[in-house]
Amino acid sequence: MIMSDVGAKPKSAGITVVFFVILSFVVSFFLYEINNKGTRRVIVFESKTNPKELSYEVRFLKKPLNKDAVNQYVDELLLGPISPQGRLLFPLGTKVRSCFVEGNVLYLDLSEDALQIFPTEASDSVTAIKILKKNLFTNFKNIDIINVFIMGKRVEA
């Protein structure tokens, strides 16, 4: 009987150690997820008060689960500014038809809503595309060329 009691103690001690290792991993993972604020991205919009000036915002975007970071960033741009001093780049309702990076080239196709002109609400198309490119080049250093399309037709700015 004495031998069986001695053999039981090291086995339960090993189980306890494994339990605490697993518990500390789980707690560390949850603390990491809670404190992970995402990637810092700078977003530039045209100023409403002075169209020659730009309005800057900083947003923290979490890593997307079902799409890449560039697509998530463009979606965030299309939502518009948080600050009332900024002007929408494109009219509300503008959607991303397709967005992908091949090598160092970004291909971005926007919906036809991007062509609508609302001078009091959104930037004109040429200015919007210039600011869009500035945003993308600033936040994604791996992109060297940006090809913007609206309804499949290439647009230049």
Short mmCIF file of N, CA and C in Angstrom, two decimals:
data_model
loop_
_atom_site.label_atom_id
_atom_site.label_comp_id
_atom_site.label_asym_id
_atom_site.label_seq_id
_atom_site.Cartn_x
_atom_site.Cartn_y
_atom_site.Cartn_z
N MET A 1 0.80 -1.20 0.00
CA MET A 1 0.00 0.00 0.00
C MET A 1 0.85 1.27 0.00
N ILE A 2 1.90 1.22 0.68
CA ILE A 2 2.75 2.40 0.74
C ILE A 2 3.33 2.70 -0.63
N MET A 3 3.69 1.69 -1.39
CA MET A 3 4.25 1.89 -2.71
C MET A 3 3.24 2.52 -3.67
N SER A 4 1.98 2.10 -3.60
CA SER A 4 0.99 2.66 -4.51
C SER A 4 0.71 4.13 -4.20
N ASP A 5 0.76 4.53 -2.93
CA ASP A 5 0.56 5.93 -2.57
C ASP A 5 1.71 6.80 -3.08
N VAL A 6 2.92 6.28 -3.00
CA VAL A 6 4.08 7.04 -3.47
C VAL A 6 4.01 7.22 -4.98
N GLY A 7 3.59 6.21 -5.72
CA GLY A 7 3.48 6.29 -7.17
C GLY A 7 2.37 7.23 -7.62
N ALA A 8 1.34 7.45 -6.82
CA ALA A 8 0.21 8.30 -7.20
C ALA A 8 0.55 9.78 -7.13
N LYS A 9 1.42 10.17 -6.23
CA LYS A 9 1.73 11.59 -6.06
C LYS A 9 2.42 12.19 -7.29
N PRO A 10 3.45 11.58 -7.86
CA PRO A 10 4.06 12.19 -9.04
C PRO A 10 3.11 12.25 -10.23
N LYS A 11 2.24 11.29 -10.39
CA LYS A 11 1.30 11.31 -11.50
C LYS A 11 0.33 12.49 -11.38
N SER A 12 -0.20 12.73 -10.18
CA SER A 12 -1.12 13.85 -9.99
C SER A 12 -0.38 15.19 -10.10
N ALA A 13 0.88 15.22 -9.70
CA ALA A 13 1.66 16.45 -9.84
C ALA A 13 1.89 16.78 -11.32
N GLY A 14 2.13 15.77 -12.13
CA GLY A 14 2.31 15.97 -13.57
C GLY A 14 1.04 16.49 -14.23
N ILE A 15 -0.08 15.94 -13.83
CA ILE A 15 -1.37 16.39 -14.37
C ILE A 15 -1.62 17.85 -13.98
N THR A 16 -1.27 18.20 -12.76
CA THR A 16 -1.45 19.57 -12.28
C THR A 16 -0.59 20.55 -13.10
N VAL A 17 0.65 20.18 -13.37
CA VAL A 17 1.54 21.03 -14.16
C VAL A 17 0.99 21.22 -15.57
N VAL A 18 0.55 20.15 -16.21
CA VAL A 18 -0.02 20.24 -17.55
C VAL A 18 -1.27 21.12 -17.54
N PHE A 19 -2.10 20.97 -16.51
CA PHE A 19 -3.31 21.78 -16.40
C PHE A 19 -2.96 23.27 -16.32
N PHE A 20 -1.97 23.63 -15.49
CA PHE A 20 -1.59 25.03 -15.35
C PHE A 20 -0.94 25.59 -16.61
N VAL A 21 -0.21 24.77 -17.34
CA VAL A 21 0.38 25.22 -18.61
C VAL A 21 -0.73 25.53 -19.61
N ILE A 22 -1.70 24.64 -19.72
CA ILE A 22 -2.83 24.86 -20.64
C ILE A 22 -3.64 26.08 -20.21
N LEU A 23 -3.90 26.19 -18.92
CA LEU A 23 -4.66 27.33 -18.40
C LEU A 23 -3.94 28.65 -18.68
N SER A 24 -2.62 28.69 -18.47
CA SER A 24 -1.88 29.93 -18.73
C SER A 24 -1.87 30.27 -20.22
N PHE A 25 -1.82 29.27 -21.09
CA PHE A 25 -1.89 29.52 -22.53
C PHE A 25 -3.24 30.13 -22.90
N VAL A 26 -4.32 29.55 -22.39
CA VAL A 26 -5.67 30.04 -22.70
C VAL A 26 -5.84 31.47 -22.19
N VAL A 27 -5.40 31.75 -20.97
CA VAL A 27 -5.51 33.10 -20.41
C VAL A 27 -4.67 34.08 -21.24
N SER A 28 -3.46 33.69 -21.62
CA SER A 28 -2.60 34.56 -22.44
C SER A 28 -3.24 34.87 -23.78
N PHE A 29 -3.84 33.86 -24.40
CA PHE A 29 -4.49 34.06 -25.69
C PHE A 29 -5.64 35.06 -25.58
N PHE A 30 -6.48 34.90 -24.55
CA PHE A 30 -7.61 35.82 -24.39
C PHE A 30 -7.13 37.24 -24.08
N LEU A 31 -6.10 37.39 -23.28
CA LEU A 31 -5.57 38.72 -23.00
C LEU A 31 -5.00 39.36 -24.26
N TYR A 32 -4.34 38.56 -25.09
CA TYR A 32 -3.81 39.07 -26.36
C TYR A 32 -4.95 39.56 -27.25
N GLU A 33 -6.00 38.77 -27.38
CA GLU A 33 -7.13 39.14 -28.22
C GLU A 33 -7.84 40.39 -27.71
N ILE A 34 -7.96 40.52 -26.42
CA ILE A 34 -8.63 41.69 -25.84
C ILE A 34 -7.80 42.95 -26.08
N ASN A 35 -6.49 42.84 -25.95
CA ASN A 35 -5.61 44.01 -26.08
C ASN A 35 -5.18 44.28 -27.51
N ASN A 36 -5.47 43.40 -28.44
CA ASN A 36 -5.08 43.59 -29.83
C ASN A 36 -6.03 44.59 -30.48
N LYS A 37 -5.57 45.82 -30.64
CA LYS A 37 -6.42 46.87 -31.19
C LYS A 37 -6.40 46.89 -32.71
N GLY A 38 -5.55 46.12 -33.32
CA GLY A 38 -5.51 46.06 -34.77
C GLY A 38 -4.36 46.86 -35.35
N THR A 39 -4.44 47.07 -36.65
CA THR A 39 -3.41 47.80 -37.38
C THR A 39 -3.79 49.27 -37.46
N ARG A 40 -2.82 50.12 -37.21
CA ARG A 40 -3.06 51.57 -37.29
C ARG A 40 -3.03 51.98 -38.76
N ARG A 41 -4.09 52.60 -39.21
CA ARG A 41 -4.18 53.08 -40.59
C ARG A 41 -4.54 54.57 -40.59
N VAL A 42 -3.87 55.31 -41.45
CA VAL A 42 -4.16 56.73 -41.63
C VAL A 42 -5.11 56.86 -42.81
N ILE A 43 -6.14 57.67 -42.63
CA ILE A 43 -7.11 57.89 -43.70
C ILE A 43 -7.20 59.39 -43.96
N VAL A 44 -7.12 59.75 -45.22
CA VAL A 44 -7.13 61.16 -45.63
C VAL A 44 -8.41 61.43 -46.42
N PHE A 45 -9.05 62.54 -46.08
CA PHE A 45 -10.24 62.99 -46.81
C PHE A 45 -10.03 64.45 -47.19
N GLU A 46 -10.80 64.90 -48.16
CA GLU A 46 -10.80 66.32 -48.53
C GLU A 46 -11.53 67.09 -47.43
N SER A 47 -11.04 68.26 -47.10
CA SER A 47 -11.67 69.09 -46.08
C SER A 47 -12.93 69.75 -46.65
N LYS A 48 -13.99 69.79 -45.84
CA LYS A 48 -15.23 70.45 -46.28
C LYS A 48 -15.08 71.96 -46.32
N THR A 49 -14.36 72.51 -45.37
CA THR A 49 -14.25 73.97 -45.27
C THR A 49 -13.30 74.55 -46.31
N ASN A 50 -12.21 73.82 -46.60
CA ASN A 50 -11.25 74.29 -47.60
C ASN A 50 -10.82 73.11 -48.46
N PRO A 51 -11.38 72.99 -49.66
CA PRO A 51 -11.09 71.83 -50.51
C PRO A 51 -9.61 71.63 -50.86
N LYS A 52 -8.79 72.66 -50.65
CA LYS A 52 -7.36 72.52 -50.94
C LYS A 52 -6.61 71.86 -49.78
N GLU A 53 -7.29 71.71 -48.64
CA GLU A 53 -6.68 71.08 -47.47
C GLU A 53 -7.20 69.66 -47.33
N LEU A 54 -6.43 68.86 -46.61
CA LEU A 54 -6.83 67.48 -46.35
C LEU A 54 -7.11 67.30 -44.87
N SER A 55 -8.06 66.44 -44.58
CA SER A 55 -8.43 66.10 -43.21
C SER A 55 -7.91 64.69 -42.93
N TYR A 56 -7.16 64.52 -41.84
CA TYR A 56 -6.55 63.23 -41.52
C TYR A 56 -7.27 62.57 -40.35
N GLU A 57 -7.41 61.26 -40.44
CA GLU A 57 -7.97 60.46 -39.35
C GLU A 57 -7.09 59.24 -39.16
N VAL A 58 -7.06 58.73 -37.93
CA VAL A 58 -6.35 57.48 -37.65
C VAL A 58 -7.39 56.48 -37.17
N ARG A 59 -7.36 55.31 -37.77
CA ARG A 59 -8.28 54.23 -37.37
C ARG A 59 -7.49 52.96 -37.12
N PHE A 60 -7.96 52.17 -36.19
CA PHE A 60 -7.35 50.88 -35.90
C PHE A 60 -8.27 49.81 -36.47
N LEU A 61 -7.77 49.11 -37.48
CA LEU A 61 -8.56 48.09 -38.15
C LEU A 61 -8.07 46.71 -37.73
N LYS A 62 -9.00 45.90 -37.23
CA LYS A 62 -8.64 44.53 -36.86
C LYS A 62 -8.39 43.72 -38.11
N LYS A 63 -7.60 42.68 -37.96
CA LYS A 63 -7.30 41.81 -39.09
C LYS A 63 -8.60 41.17 -39.56
N PRO A 64 -8.93 41.34 -40.84
CA PRO A 64 -10.19 40.79 -41.34
C PRO A 64 -10.15 39.26 -41.41
N LEU A 65 -11.29 38.65 -41.15
CA LEU A 65 -11.37 37.19 -41.18
C LEU A 65 -11.60 36.65 -42.59
N ASN A 66 -12.39 37.36 -43.37
CA ASN A 66 -12.80 36.80 -44.67
C ASN A 66 -12.32 37.60 -45.88
N LYS A 67 -11.49 38.62 -45.68
CA LYS A 67 -10.97 39.35 -46.83
C LYS A 67 -9.61 39.94 -46.47
N ASP A 68 -8.91 40.42 -47.46
CA ASP A 68 -7.57 40.92 -47.20
C ASP A 68 -7.61 42.34 -46.65
N ALA A 69 -6.48 42.81 -46.15
CA ALA A 69 -6.39 44.11 -45.49
C ALA A 69 -6.67 45.27 -46.44
N VAL A 70 -6.26 45.16 -47.70
CA VAL A 70 -6.49 46.25 -48.66
C VAL A 70 -7.99 46.41 -48.91
N ASN A 71 -8.68 45.31 -49.11
CA ASN A 71 -10.13 45.35 -49.34
C ASN A 71 -10.84 45.94 -48.12
N GLN A 72 -10.42 45.54 -46.94
CA GLN A 72 -11.02 46.07 -45.71
C GLN A 72 -10.78 47.58 -45.62
N TYR A 73 -9.58 48.01 -45.96
CA TYR A 73 -9.23 49.42 -45.90
C TYR A 73 -10.07 50.24 -46.89
N VAL A 74 -10.23 49.75 -48.11
CA VAL A 74 -11.03 50.46 -49.12
C VAL A 74 -12.49 50.55 -48.65
N ASP A 75 -13.01 49.47 -48.08
CA ASP A 75 -14.37 49.52 -47.54
C ASP A 75 -14.49 50.60 -46.46
N GLU A 76 -13.46 50.71 -45.63
CA GLU A 76 -13.45 51.73 -44.58
C GLU A 76 -13.41 53.14 -45.18
N LEU A 77 -12.64 53.32 -46.24
CA LEU A 77 -12.60 54.62 -46.93
C LEU A 77 -13.96 55.00 -47.49
N LEU A 78 -14.64 54.03 -48.06
CA LEU A 78 -15.94 54.30 -48.68
C LEU A 78 -17.01 54.65 -47.65
N LEU A 79 -16.81 54.23 -46.40
CA LEU A 79 -17.76 54.60 -45.35
C LEU A 79 -17.73 56.10 -45.09
N GLY A 80 -16.58 56.70 -45.34
CA GLY A 80 -16.46 58.15 -45.17
C GLY A 80 -15.80 58.53 -43.87
N PRO A 81 -15.65 59.83 -43.67
CA PRO A 81 -14.96 60.32 -42.47
C PRO A 81 -15.82 60.22 -41.22
N ILE A 82 -15.14 60.09 -40.10
CA ILE A 82 -15.82 60.14 -38.80
C ILE A 82 -16.01 61.61 -38.42
N SER A 83 -15.01 62.40 -38.72
CA SER A 83 -15.02 63.82 -38.39
C SER A 83 -15.96 64.58 -39.33
N PRO A 84 -16.70 65.54 -38.80
CA PRO A 84 -17.58 66.33 -39.67
C PRO A 84 -16.81 67.29 -40.59
N GLN A 85 -15.50 67.47 -40.35
CA GLN A 85 -14.70 68.35 -41.21
C GLN A 85 -14.32 67.69 -42.53
N GLY A 86 -14.42 66.36 -42.59
CA GLY A 86 -14.03 65.65 -43.80
C GLY A 86 -15.18 65.45 -44.76
N ARG A 87 -14.85 65.38 -46.04
CA ARG A 87 -15.84 65.17 -47.09
C ARG A 87 -15.70 63.72 -47.59
N LEU A 88 -16.81 63.11 -47.93
CA LEU A 88 -16.77 61.76 -48.52
C LEU A 88 -15.89 61.76 -49.76
N LEU A 89 -15.15 60.68 -49.97
CA LEU A 89 -14.39 60.57 -51.22
C LEU A 89 -15.34 60.31 -52.38
N PHE A 90 -16.22 59.36 -52.19
CA PHE A 90 -17.20 59.00 -53.22
C PHE A 90 -18.59 59.06 -52.59
N PRO A 91 -19.63 59.26 -53.38
CA PRO A 91 -20.99 59.33 -52.83
C PRO A 91 -21.35 58.06 -52.06
N LEU A 92 -22.22 58.23 -51.07
CA LEU A 92 -22.71 57.07 -50.32
C LEU A 92 -23.34 56.08 -51.30
N GLY A 93 -23.15 54.83 -51.04
CA GLY A 93 -23.67 53.80 -51.93
C GLY A 93 -22.61 53.22 -52.84
N THR A 94 -21.45 53.88 -52.93
CA THR A 94 -20.36 53.35 -53.74
C THR A 94 -19.85 52.07 -53.10
N LYS A 95 -19.71 51.04 -53.90
CA LYS A 95 -19.28 49.72 -53.41
C LYS A 95 -18.05 49.26 -54.18
N VAL A 96 -17.33 48.33 -53.58
CA VAL A 96 -16.20 47.70 -54.24
C VAL A 96 -16.73 46.51 -55.03
N ARG A 97 -16.54 46.54 -56.33
CA ARG A 97 -16.95 45.41 -57.18
C ARG A 97 -15.89 44.32 -57.13
N SER A 98 -14.62 44.73 -57.18
CA SER A 98 -13.52 43.78 -57.01
C SER A 98 -12.30 44.55 -56.53
N CYS A 99 -11.46 43.85 -55.80
CA CYS A 99 -10.25 44.45 -55.25
C CYS A 99 -9.25 43.33 -55.01
N PHE A 100 -8.11 43.40 -55.70
CA PHE A 100 -7.08 42.38 -55.47
C PHE A 100 -5.71 42.94 -55.82
N VAL A 101 -4.71 42.35 -55.20
CA VAL A 101 -3.32 42.73 -55.45
C VAL A 101 -2.65 41.57 -56.15
N GLU A 102 -1.99 41.89 -57.26
CA GLU A 102 -1.22 40.89 -57.99
C GLU A 102 0.20 41.42 -58.10
N GLY A 103 1.11 40.76 -57.39
CA GLY A 103 2.48 41.28 -57.31
C GLY A 103 2.47 42.56 -56.50
N ASN A 104 2.88 43.65 -57.12
CA ASN A 104 2.85 44.95 -56.46
C ASN A 104 1.83 45.90 -57.09
N VAL A 105 0.86 45.33 -57.82
CA VAL A 105 -0.16 46.12 -58.52
C VAL A 105 -1.53 45.85 -57.89
N LEU A 106 -2.21 46.94 -57.53
CA LEU A 106 -3.57 46.84 -57.00
C LEU A 106 -4.57 47.11 -58.11
N TYR A 107 -5.56 46.26 -58.23
CA TYR A 107 -6.67 46.44 -59.17
C TYR A 107 -7.92 46.67 -58.34
N LEU A 108 -8.54 47.82 -58.53
CA LEU A 108 -9.72 48.19 -57.76
C LEU A 108 -10.83 48.62 -58.70
N ASP A 109 -11.96 47.96 -58.62
CA ASP A 109 -13.12 48.28 -59.45
C ASP A 109 -14.26 48.72 -58.55
N LEU A 110 -14.75 49.93 -58.76
CA LEU A 110 -15.83 50.50 -57.95
C LEU A 110 -17.14 50.48 -58.72
N SER A 111 -18.24 50.57 -57.99
CA SER A 111 -19.56 50.58 -58.60
C SER A 111 -19.82 51.92 -59.29
N GLU A 112 -20.88 51.96 -60.10
CA GLU A 112 -21.20 53.17 -60.87
C GLU A 112 -21.57 54.35 -59.97
N ASP A 113 -21.91 54.09 -58.72
CA ASP A 113 -22.23 55.19 -57.80
C ASP A 113 -21.05 56.15 -57.63
N ALA A 114 -19.84 55.67 -57.88
CA ALA A 114 -18.64 56.52 -57.76
C ALA A 114 -18.66 57.67 -58.76
N LEU A 115 -19.43 57.55 -59.83
CA LEU A 115 -19.49 58.59 -60.86
C LEU A 115 -20.51 59.69 -60.56
N GLN A 116 -21.43 59.44 -59.63
CA GLN A 116 -22.44 60.44 -59.31
C GLN A 116 -21.77 61.66 -58.71
N ILE A 117 -22.29 62.83 -59.03
CA ILE A 117 -21.68 64.07 -58.57
C ILE A 117 -22.59 64.73 -57.54
N PHE A 118 -22.08 64.83 -56.32
CA PHE A 118 -22.75 65.56 -55.24
C PHE A 118 -21.72 66.50 -54.63
N PRO A 119 -21.52 67.69 -55.23
CA PRO A 119 -20.43 68.57 -54.80
C PRO A 119 -20.47 68.96 -53.33
N THR A 120 -21.64 69.01 -52.73
CA THR A 120 -21.69 69.38 -51.32
C THR A 120 -21.37 68.20 -50.41
N GLU A 121 -21.57 66.98 -50.89
CA GLU A 121 -21.36 65.79 -50.06
C GLU A 121 -20.02 65.11 -50.30
N ALA A 122 -19.67 64.92 -51.56
CA ALA A 122 -18.49 64.12 -51.89
C ALA A 122 -17.54 64.89 -52.80
N SER A 123 -16.29 64.44 -52.79
CA SER A 123 -15.28 65.03 -53.67
C SER A 123 -15.61 64.72 -55.12
N ASP A 124 -15.11 65.55 -56.05
CA ASP A 124 -15.31 65.21 -57.46
C ASP A 124 -14.48 63.96 -57.78
N SER A 125 -14.81 63.29 -58.86
CA SER A 125 -14.21 61.99 -59.18
C SER A 125 -12.69 62.04 -59.29
N VAL A 126 -12.16 63.05 -59.95
CA VAL A 126 -10.71 63.15 -60.14
C VAL A 126 -10.00 63.33 -58.80
N THR A 127 -10.51 64.25 -57.97
CA THR A 127 -9.93 64.48 -56.65
C THR A 127 -10.05 63.23 -55.79
N ALA A 128 -11.21 62.59 -55.84
CA ALA A 128 -11.45 61.39 -55.04
C ALA A 128 -10.45 60.28 -55.39
N ILE A 129 -10.20 60.09 -56.67
CA ILE A 129 -9.26 59.04 -57.09
C ILE A 129 -7.84 59.39 -56.67
N LYS A 130 -7.46 60.66 -56.77
CA LYS A 130 -6.13 61.09 -56.32
C LYS A 130 -5.96 60.83 -54.82
N ILE A 131 -6.97 61.20 -54.03
CA ILE A 131 -6.89 61.00 -52.58
C ILE A 131 -6.94 59.51 -52.25
N LEU A 132 -7.75 58.75 -52.97
CA LEU A 132 -7.81 57.30 -52.78
C LEU A 132 -6.42 56.69 -52.98
N LYS A 133 -5.75 57.07 -54.06
CA LYS A 133 -4.40 56.55 -54.33
C LYS A 133 -3.42 56.98 -53.25
N LYS A 134 -3.51 58.24 -52.81
CA LYS A 134 -2.63 58.73 -51.75
C LYS A 134 -2.81 57.88 -50.49
N ASN A 135 -4.06 57.59 -50.13
CA ASN A 135 -4.36 56.76 -48.97
C ASN A 135 -3.73 55.38 -49.10
N LEU A 136 -3.93 54.76 -50.25
CA LEU A 136 -3.44 53.40 -50.45
C LEU A 136 -1.91 53.34 -50.46
N PHE A 137 -1.26 54.28 -51.14
CA PHE A 137 0.21 54.30 -51.16
C PHE A 137 0.78 54.55 -49.76
N THR A 138 0.11 55.38 -48.97
CA THR A 138 0.58 55.68 -47.62
C THR A 138 0.49 54.47 -46.70
N ASN A 139 -0.59 53.72 -46.82
CA ASN A 139 -0.84 52.63 -45.88
C ASN A 139 -0.34 51.26 -46.33
N PHE A 140 -0.05 51.10 -47.60
CA PHE A 140 0.39 49.80 -48.12
C PHE A 140 1.66 50.00 -48.94
N LYS A 141 2.79 49.87 -48.28
CA LYS A 141 4.09 50.12 -48.92
C LYS A 141 4.43 49.09 -49.98
N ASN A 142 3.76 47.94 -49.96
CA ASN A 142 4.03 46.89 -50.95
C ASN A 142 3.34 47.16 -52.29
N ILE A 143 2.50 48.18 -52.36
CA ILE A 143 1.79 48.51 -53.60
C ILE A 143 2.53 49.64 -54.31
N ASP A 144 2.91 49.39 -55.57
CA ASP A 144 3.62 50.39 -56.36
C ASP A 144 2.75 51.01 -57.45
N ILE A 145 1.75 50.27 -57.91
CA ILE A 145 0.87 50.73 -59.00
C ILE A 145 -0.57 50.47 -58.58
N ILE A 146 -1.43 51.46 -58.83
CA ILE A 146 -2.86 51.30 -58.53
C ILE A 146 -3.64 51.55 -59.81
N ASN A 147 -4.42 50.56 -60.21
CA ASN A 147 -5.30 50.69 -61.36
C ASN A 147 -6.73 50.76 -60.84
N VAL A 148 -7.37 51.91 -61.06
CA VAL A 148 -8.75 52.10 -60.59
C VAL A 148 -9.69 51.99 -61.79
N PHE A 149 -10.76 51.23 -61.58
CA PHE A 149 -11.79 51.05 -62.59
C PHE A 149 -13.13 51.42 -61.98
N ILE A 150 -14.03 51.93 -62.80
CA ILE A 150 -15.41 52.14 -62.37
C ILE A 150 -16.28 51.40 -63.38
N MET A 151 -17.00 50.43 -62.89
CA MET A 151 -17.83 49.55 -63.71
C MET A 151 -17.00 48.91 -64.83
N GLY A 152 -15.78 48.52 -64.49
CA GLY A 152 -14.93 47.82 -65.45
C GLY A 152 -14.15 48.70 -66.40
N LYS A 153 -14.36 50.02 -66.36
CA LYS A 153 -13.64 50.93 -67.26
C LYS A 153 -12.58 51.67 -66.46
N ARG A 154 -11.36 51.65 -66.97
CA ARG A 154 -10.24 52.26 -66.27
C ARG A 154 -10.40 53.78 -66.22
N VAL A 155 -10.10 54.35 -65.06
CA VAL A 155 -10.15 55.80 -64.88
C VAL A 155 -8.79 56.29 -64.40
N GLU A 156 -8.42 57.46 -64.85
CA GLU A 156 -7.13 58.06 -64.49
C GLU A 156 -7.39 59.33 -63.70
N ALA A 157 -6.44 59.65 -62.86
CA ALA A 157 -6.53 60.91 -62.10
C ALA A 157 -5.19 61.60 -62.10
#
